[in-house]
Amino acid sequence: MTLPDAGSAAFHGVDAQALLAALPDPVALLGPSGQVILNRAAQARVAQYSATGDWMALFQGSSVAPIQDAVQAALRGETRQVTVQVVDTVAPGLLTVAPTAGGALLHLHVARDPLEVALELMDGLGLGMTVQAPDTRILLTNDAAARILGMTREQLLGRDSMDPEWRAVHPDGTDFPGETHPSVQALRSMQVQRDVPMGVYHPGEAAWRWLQVTAIPRRAPGATQPKQVTTVFADVTERQQMQAEVRRSERRFRSLVEATTQVVWNTDPAGSLLPPQPRWEEFTGQTPDEYRGTGWLDAVHPDDRAGAIHDWQVALNTGGLYTTEYRLRRADGTYVPMLTRGVPIIDERGQLLEWLGTNTDLSAIREAEQALKLLNAELEERVQQRTQELAQLTRFSTLLLTAAGESIFGLDARGVTTFANPAAARMLGHSIESMIGQEQHALVHHHHADGRPFPLEDCPIHQTLLDGQTRRVDRDVMWHAQGHAVPVAYVVTPTHDQAGEVNGAVIMVQDITERVRAQTQLQELIDDLERSNQDLEQFAYVASHDLQEPLRTVGSYAELLARRYQGQLDPRADQYLHFMQDAVTRMRSLIQDLLSFARLSRTELNFAPVTLNDLMLAAQQNVQATLDAAGGTLTWDTPDQVWGQGSLLTQLLTNLVSNGLKFQRPGQPAKVHVTSRQEGDMIHVSVRDNGIGIAPEYHARIFEIFQRLHRRETYAGNGMGLAICRKITEHHGGRIWLESAPDQGSTFHLTLPAVPHP
Ligand code: ADP
């Protein structure tokens, strides 16, 4: 079909069908025989209201007559425009009815309801919008509203504000009942309700959404009643959360400022402090009249004023940052050191608006700084100390490893050398490198000192690797690279991994070559000494024994001589004879002492328990003559028993007691007291006298044979007594010594074995 020329050359040749189809407005073409052709927009619209496709179903009844009139007019060749009421829209439509060849063209232009436009617009902005009837039923809604409220459009339409399904709250959490919703209030009061915060429960998310609701009442078009209400709301949940966050951090910031800043102030651009300055008043106690302008300087410490003024002037002149320190008088009259800062506040046009400043209490900051400094110092000290300790430790271990005289080896669990120090390398003639990685036993520990092979299983080091026990070996050998044995003593200590398993061992080896040599030498010396001692004793015994015979002969003849010629020769010969007899007697006594001394070494000792009290009784008997003659006293307190040979011990005590009685100060009666007490396995016997005493330098000498400190004329004796005492004591496994000083008396101490337990 071709449309007739409608007066515009521009349509010439255009496919009228295509044009009609593209037109967004509904268009109907009435043919001469009464048939109706609808374009796509018209078809879609009509389909909603008429199953049969009746074009007239689009219009409300009141519009039917005027349309029919217009069609009649068109058929007559007139074009008419009529205002029509379309069924589904509030706004009226404009229908243009124009004549065509044998028919009419109807073009409907529906002005869209501003409300619909608004709904769409709000949707585009993500804002929810509903229109409610006077009974609060929801008449219209956009998609955003449904989305925000968590419902479909269908669920929303028809619902009213009193529906108990709504769950709404005020920001403080209290209930927000339907009859107080902004939409209801707007309807009731015909006043706009603006930006009312409201929490609405979103069933899909099971969470509260925060809305900001504005409700605008309006009268329905073309009538005074009924009223309607349009509600627009934004979902501010996220904004709310962000604001809460901002408020929180602001609070935090504020408390921070309050904690550190004592005073906040501001001045006009010229630098005058103008009331109100609540913090300044609070801190300084100044009244507005007192601080106004430059009155604030009055609260600054007099000594700091000049500096403060100068700095303030510089800042005002240059418009730069104001920083100064001064002492500010607090309301209680004390001065507080303050760090003062001021910044010029400038608007976007570069105009100076004001100065904003803070005074910060420096004492608190200084205190904190001080505390921090102390803390730092302490920390540093601790670090230094720890560093030193570590350095020392490292130095120590390095020293131990490299400089230690002892050789140190490290072995792994298989007995392979993992480290060796220079001393170890020196001792065994291997380089460190050649030992590391080698099995230690096979390399340096393969044979015993006597040349027998040393099986690994028997090696104490190997056993330590197996059982984790520390072992000490006092005498062993390790083999030098050149084939000779090095006598060693060593300690093998296991090392453990983190799980506690033995993962190796450290061996500290001491080269005991020198010690072994010294021991050998000492042993040889001892053997030598023993031999020569034996020789000497043999000699003394033989000598004294053999000397007795000729002495007896000399003695006998001297006696014979004396008996036969006494008084017949001149007096001098008698005197000579006397000397001779005397010498023989002394010689005999000397020889007997020497013989008994020498015999001591040869006697087989038969040890038995001996009661000291019995020994003392025997000794007392032996010295009875002396006691009777010189009138001394002998007492004892000896409750113990000793383990020894009675006859020798009697001789020992007799010698000591008789010395005590003998070496007396002239005119002073001798007192000898003997005591005993058990000390461990030994009995300690002390023989104390009140005699002449012995100077310390002679304490050792008097125990040697024939050593005396006095002429025989003063105190008789051979100088063998104490030598015999020592020999007897030592034969019993004891010790003899003395404590004495001249004129202080002497105490001879000796130890003898106690009776052993059965
Ligand atoms: P001696 O036969 O002279 O007593 P000893 O060997 O018993 O020989 O004593 C050696 C010397 O030790 C004595 O000559 C004496 O000088 C000194 N001496 C021994 N016992 C005592 C004592 N109890 N008080 C003072 N001096 C003593």
Coordinates of N, CA and C in Angstrom, one line a residue, residues 590-734:
L590 N 123.5 -46.4 120.7 CA 123.4 -45.9 119.3 C 123.1 -47.1 118.3
I591 N 123.9 -48.1 118.5 CA 123.8 -49.2 117.6 C 122.5 -49.9 117.8
Q592 N 122.0 -50.0 119.0 CA 120.7 -50.6 119.3 C 119.6 -49.8 118.7
D593 N 119.6 -48.5 118.8 CA 118.6 -47.7 118.2 C 118.6 -47.8 116.7
L594 N 119.8 -47.8 116.2 CA 119.9 -47.9 114.7 C 119.4 -49.3 114.2
L595 N 119.7 -50.3 115.0 CA 119.3 -51.6 114.6 C 117.8 -51.8 114.7
S596 N 117.2 -51.2 115.8 CA 115.8 -51.3 115.9 C 115.1 -50.5 114.8
F597 N 115.7 -49.4 114.4 CA 115.2 -48.6 113.3 C 115.2 -49.4 112.0
A598 N 116.4 -50.0 111.8 CA 116.6 -50.8 110.5 C 115.7 -52.0 110.5
R599 N 115.4 -52.5 111.7 CA 114.6 -53.7 111.8 C 113.2 -53.5 111.4
L600 N 112.8 -52.2 111.7 CA 111.4 -51.9 111.5 C 111.0 -52.2 110.0
S601 N 111.8 -51.9 109.1 CA 111.4 -52.1 107.7 C 111.3 -53.5 107.4
R602 N 112.0 -54.4 108.1 CA 112.1 -55.8 107.8 C 111.0 -56.6 108.5
T603 N 110.4 -55.9 109.6 CA 109.4 -56.7 110.3 C 108.1 -56.8 109.5
E604 N 107.6 -58.0 109.5 CA 106.2 -58.3 109.0 C 105.3 -57.8 110.0
L605 N 104.4 -56.9 109.6 CA 103.4 -56.4 110.6 C 102.2 -57.3 110.7
N606 N 101.9 -57.6 111.9 CA 100.6 -58.4 112.2 C 99.6 -57.4 112.8
F607 N 98.7 -56.9 112.0 CA 97.7 -56.0 112.5 C 96.6 -56.6 113.2
A608 N 96.2 -56.0 114.3 CA 95.0 -56.4 115.1 C 94.4 -55.2 115.8
P609 N 93.2 -55.3 116.3 CA 92.6 -54.2 117.0 C 93.4 -54.0 118.3
V610 N 93.8 -52.7 118.6 CA 94.6 -52.4 119.8 C 93.9 -51.3 120.5
T611 N 93.7 -51.5 121.8 CA 93.0 -50.5 122.6 C 94.0 -49.4 123.1
L612 N 93.8 -48.2 122.7 CA 94.8 -47.1 123.1 C 95.0 -47.0 124.6
N613 N 93.9 -47.3 125.4 CA 94.1 -47.2 126.9 C 95.2 -48.2 127.3
D614 N 95.2 -49.4 126.7 CA 96.1 -50.4 127.1 C 97.5 -50.0 126.7
L615 N 97.7 -49.4 125.5 CA 99.0 -48.9 125.1 C 99.5 -47.8 126.1
M616 N 98.6 -46.9 126.5 CA 99.0 -45.9 127.4 C 99.4 -46.4 128.8
L617 N 98.8 -47.5 129.2 CA 99.2 -48.1 130.5 C 100.6 -48.7 130.3
A618 N 100.9 -49.3 129.2 CA 102.2 -49.9 129.0 C 103.2 -48.7 128.9
A619 N 102.9 -47.6 128.2 CA 103.8 -46.5 128.0 C 104.1 -45.9 129.4
Q620 N 103.1 -45.8 130.2 CA 103.2 -45.2 131.6 C 104.2 -46.1 132.4
Q621 N 104.1 -47.4 132.2 CA 105.0 -48.2 132.9 C 106.5 -48.0 132.5
N622 N 106.6 -47.8 131.2 CA 108.0 -47.6 130.6 C 108.6 -46.3 131.1
V623 N 107.8 -45.3 131.4 CA 108.4 -44.0 131.8 C 108.2 -43.8 133.3
Q624 N 107.8 -44.8 134.0 CA 107.5 -44.7 135.4 C 108.7 -44.2 136.2
A625 N 109.9 -44.7 135.8 CA 111.2 -44.3 136.5 C 111.3 -42.7 136.4
T626 N 111.2 -42.2 135.2 CA 111.3 -40.8 134.9 C 110.3 -40.0 135.8
L627 N 109.0 -40.5 135.7 CA 108.0 -39.8 136.5 C 108.3 -39.8 138.0
D628 N 108.8 -40.9 138.5 CA 109.2 -41.0 139.9 C 110.3 -40.0 140.2
A629 N 111.3 -40.0 139.3 CA 112.5 -39.2 139.6 C 112.2 -37.7 139.4
A630 N 111.5 -37.3 138.3 CA 111.4 -35.8 138.1 C 110.0 -35.3 138.6
G631 N 109.1 -36.2 138.9 CA 107.8 -35.8 139.5 C 106.9 -35.1 138.5
G632 N 106.9 -35.6 137.2 CA 105.9 -35.1 136.2 C 104.6 -35.8 136.3
T633 N 103.6 -35.4 135.5 CA 102.3 -36.1 135.5 C 102.0 -36.5 134.0
L634 N 101.4 -37.7 134.0 CA 101.0 -38.2 132.6 C 99.5 -38.6 132.8
T635 N 98.7 -38.0 131.9 CA 97.2 -38.3 131.9 C 96.8 -38.6 130.4
W636 N 95.7 -39.2 130.3 CA 95.2 -39.5 128.9 C 93.7 -39.7 128.9
D637 N 93.2 -39.4 127.7 CA 91.8 -39.5 127.4 C 91.7 -40.1 126.0
T638 N 91.8 -41.5 126.0 CA 92.0 -42.1 124.7 C 91.0 -43.3 124.6
P639 N 89.7 -43.0 124.2 CA 88.7 -44.0 124.2 C 88.7 -44.9 123.0
D640 N 89.6 -44.6 122.0 CA 89.5 -45.3 120.7 C 90.4 -46.6 120.7
Q641 N 90.0 -47.4 119.7 CA 90.8 -48.6 119.3 C 91.5 -48.3 118.0
V642 N 92.7 -48.8 117.8 CA 93.3 -48.6 116.5 C 93.7 -50.0 115.9
W643 N 94.0 -49.9 114.6 CA 94.3 -51.2 113.9 C 95.8 -51.2 113.6
G644 N 96.6 -52.0 114.4 CA 98.0 -52.0 114.2 C 98.7 -53.1 115.0
Q645 N 100.0 -52.9 115.2 CA 100.8 -53.9 115.9 C 101.1 -53.3 117.3
G646 N 100.7 -53.9 118.4 CA 100.7 -53.4 119.7 C 102.1 -53.0 120.2
S647 N 103.1 -53.9 119.9 CA 104.5 -53.6 120.4 C 105.1 -52.4 119.8
L648 N 104.9 -52.2 118.5 CA 105.4 -51.0 117.9 C 104.7 -49.7 118.3
L649 N 103.4 -49.8 118.5 CA 102.6 -48.7 118.9 C 103.0 -48.3 120.4
T650 N 103.3 -49.3 121.2 CA 103.7 -49.0 122.6 C 105.0 -48.2 122.5
Q651 N 106.0 -48.6 121.6 CA 107.2 -47.9 121.5 C 107.0 -46.5 121.0
L652 N 106.1 -46.3 120.1 CA 105.8 -45.0 119.5 C 105.3 -44.1 120.6
L653 N 104.3 -44.5 121.4 CA 103.7 -43.6 122.4 C 104.8 -43.4 123.5
T654 N 105.6 -44.4 123.9 CA 106.6 -44.3 124.9 C 107.6 -43.2 124.5
N655 N 108.0 -43.2 123.3 CA 109.0 -42.2 122.8 C 108.4 -40.8 122.9
L656 N 107.1 -40.6 122.5 CA 106.6 -39.3 122.5 C 106.3 -38.8 123.9
V657 N 105.8 -39.7 124.8 CA 105.6 -39.3 126.1 C 106.9 -39.0 126.9
S658 N 107.9 -39.8 126.6 CA 109.2 -39.6 127.4 C 109.8 -38.3 126.9
N659 N 109.7 -38.0 125.6 CA 110.2 -36.7 125.1 C 109.5 -35.5 125.8
G660 N 108.2 -35.7 125.9 CA 107.4 -34.7 126.6 C 107.8 -34.4 128.0
L661 N 108.1 -35.5 128.7 CA 108.6 -35.4 130.1 C 110.0 -34.9 130.1
K662 N 110.8 -35.2 129.1 CA 112.2 -34.9 129.1 C 112.5 -33.4 128.8
F663 N 111.8 -32.9 127.7 CA 112.2 -31.5 127.3 C 111.4 -30.5 128.1
Q664 N 111.7 -30.4 129.4 CA 111.0 -29.6 130.3 C 111.8 -28.3 130.6
R665 N 111.0 -27.3 130.9 CA 111.6 -26.0 131.3 C 112.1 -26.2 132.8
P666 N 113.3 -25.7 133.1 CA 113.8 -26.0 134.4 C 112.9 -25.4 135.5
G667 N 112.7 -26.2 136.5 CA 111.9 -25.8 137.7 C 110.4 -25.9 137.5
Q668 N 110.0 -26.5 136.3 CA 108.6 -26.6 136.1 C 108.2 -28.0 135.9
P669 N 107.3 -28.5 136.7 CA 107.0 -30.0 136.6 C 106.3 -30.3 135.3
A670 N 106.7 -31.4 134.7 CA 106.2 -31.7 133.4 C 104.8 -32.2 133.5
K671 N 104.0 -31.8 132.4 CA 102.6 -32.3 132.3 C 102.4 -32.8 130.9
V672 N 102.1 -34.1 130.8 CA 101.9 -34.7 129.4 C 100.4 -35.2 129.4
H673 N 99.7 -34.8 128.3 CA 98.3 -35.3 128.2 C 98.1 -35.9 126.8
V674 N 97.5 -37.1 126.8 CA 97.3 -37.7 125.5 C 95.8 -37.9 125.2
T675 N 95.4 -37.5 124.0 CA 94.0 -37.6 123.7 C 93.8 -38.4 122.3
S676 N 92.6 -38.9 122.1 CA 92.4 -39.5 120.8 C 90.9 -39.2 120.3
R677 N 90.7 -39.1 119.0 CA 89.4 -39.0 118.5 C 89.3 -39.6 117.1
Q678 N 88.2 -40.1 116.7 CA 88.1 -40.7 115.4 C 87.8 -39.6 114.3
E679 N 88.6 -39.7 113.2 CA 88.4 -38.8 112.1 C 88.3 -39.6 110.8
G680 N 87.1 -39.9 110.4 CA 86.9 -40.7 109.2 C 87.4 -42.2 109.5
D681 N 88.3 -42.6 108.7 CA 88.8 -44.0 108.8 C 90.0 -44.0 109.8
M682 N 90.4 -42.9 110.3 CA 91.6 -42.8 111.1 C 91.3 -42.3 112.5
I683 N 92.3 -42.7 113.4 CA 92.2 -42.2 114.8 C 93.3 -41.2 114.9
H684 N 92.9 -40.0 115.3 CA 93.8 -38.9 115.5 C 94.3 -38.9 117.0
V685 N 95.6 -39.1 117.2 CA 96.1 -39.1 118.6 C 97.0 -37.9 118.8
S686 N 96.8 -37.2 119.9 CA 97.6 -36.0 120.2 C 98.3 -36.2 121.5
V687 N 99.7 -35.8 121.5 CA 100.5 -35.9 122.7 C 100.9 -34.5 123.1
R688 N 100.3 -33.9 124.1 CA 100.6 -32.5 124.4 C 101.5 -32.4 125.7
D689 N 102.5 -31.5 125.6 CA 103.3 -31.2 126.8 C 103.4 -29.8 127.1
N690 N 103.9 -29.4 128.2 CA 104.0 -28.0 128.6 C 105.5 -27.6 128.6
G691 N 106.3 -28.2 127.7 CA 107.8 -28.1 127.8 C 108.3 -26.9 127.0
I692 N 109.6 -27.0 126.6 CA 110.3 -25.9 126.0 C 109.9 -25.5 124.6
G693 N 109.2 -26.4 124.0 CA 108.7 -26.1 122.6 C 109.8 -26.2 121.6
I694 N 109.4 -26.1 120.3 CA 110.4 -26.2 119.2 C 110.1 -25.1 118.1
A695 N 111.1 -24.4 117.7 CA 110.9 -23.4 116.7 C 110.5 -24.0 115.4
P696 N 109.6 -23.3 114.7 CA 109.0 -23.9 113.5 C 110.1 -24.4 112.4
E697 N 111.2 -23.7 112.4 CA 112.2 -24.1 111.3 C 112.8 -25.5 111.6
Y698 N 112.6 -26.0 112.8 CA 113.1 -27.4 113.1 C 112.1 -28.5 113.0
H699 N 110.8 -28.1 112.7 CA 109.7 -29.1 112.8 C 109.9 -30.3 111.8
A700 N 110.6 -30.0 110.7 CA 110.8 -31.2 109.8 C 112.0 -32.0 110.2
R701 N 113.0 -31.2 110.6 CA 114.3 -31.9 110.8 C 114.4 -32.9 111.9
I702 N 113.6 -32.6 112.9 CA 113.7 -33.5 114.1 C 113.2 -34.9 113.9
F703 N 112.6 -35.2 112.7 CA 112.1 -36.5 112.4 C 113.2 -37.3 111.7
E704 N 114.3 -36.7 111.4 CA 115.4 -37.4 110.7 C 116.3 -38.1 111.7
I705 N 117.0 -39.1 111.3 CA 117.8 -39.9 112.3 C 119.0 -39.1 112.7
F706 N 119.3 -39.2 114.0 CA 120.4 -38.6 114.7 C 120.3 -37.1 114.7
Q707 N 119.1 -36.5 114.5 CA 118.9 -35.1 114.5 C 118.5 -34.6 115.9
R708 N 119.3 -33.8 116.5 CA 119.0 -33.3 117.9 C 119.1 -31.8 117.9
L709 N 118.5 -31.1 118.8 CA 118.6 -29.7 118.9 C 119.4 -29.2 120.1
H710 N 119.8 -30.2 120.9 CA 120.5 -29.8 122.1 C 121.7 -30.6 122.4
R711 N 122.6 -30.1 123.1 CA 123.8 -30.8 123.5 C 123.3 -31.9 124.5
R712 N 124.0 -33.1 124.4 CA 123.6 -34.2 125.2 C 123.7 -33.9 126.7
E713 N 124.6 -32.9 127.0 CA 124.8 -32.6 128.4 C 123.5 -31.9 129.0
T714 N 122.8 -31.2 128.1 CA 121.5 -30.5 128.6 C 120.4 -31.6 128.6
Y715 N 120.2 -32.2 127.5 CA 119.1 -33.2 127.4 C 119.7 -34.5 126.8
A716 N 119.6 -35.6 127.5 CA 120.2 -36.9 127.0 C 119.4 -37.3 125.8
G717 N 120.1 -38.2 124.9 CA 119.4 -38.8 123.8 C 120.2 -39.0 122.6
N718 N 119.8 -39.8 121.7 CA 120.5 -40.2 120.5 C 120.0 -39.4 119.2
G719 N 118.8 -38.9 119.3 CA 118.2 -38.3 118.1 C 117.6 -39.3 117.1
M720 N 117.3 -40.5 117.7 CA 116.7 -41.5 116.9 C 115.2 -41.7 117.2
G721 N 114.8 -41.2 118.3 CA 113.4 -41.4 118.8 C 112.3 -41.0 117.8
L722 N 112.4 -39.8 117.3 CA 111.3 -39.3 116.4 C 111.4 -40.0 115.1
A723 N 112.6 -40.3 114.6 CA 112.8 -41.0 113.3 C 112.1 -42.4 113.4
I724 N 112.2 -43.0 114.6 CA 111.5 -44.3 114.8 C 110.0 -44.1 114.8
C725 N 109.6 -43.0 115.5 CA 108.1 -42.7 115.6 C 107.6 -42.5 114.2
R726 N 108.3 -41.8 113.3 CA 107.8 -41.5 112.0 C 107.6 -42.9 111.2
K727 N 108.7 -43.6 111.4 CA 108.7 -44.9 110.6 C 107.5 -45.8 111.0
I728 N 107.3 -45.9 112.3 CA 106.2 -46.7 112.8 C 104.8 -46.2 112.3
T729 N 104.7 -44.9 112.4 CA 103.4 -44.2 112.0 C 103.2 -44.5 110.5
E730 N 104.2 -44.3 109.7 CA 104.1 -44.5 108.3 C 103.8 -45.9 107.9
H731 N 104.5 -46.8 108.7 CA 104.3 -48.3 108.5 C 102.8 -48.6 108.7
H732 N 102.1 -47.9 109.5 CA 100.7 -48.1 109.8 C 99.8 -47.4 108.8
G733 N 100.4 -46.6 107.9 CA 99.6 -45.9 106.9 C 99.2 -44.6 107.5
G734 N 99.8 -44.1 108.5 CA 99.4 -42.8 109.1 C 100.4 -41.7 108.9

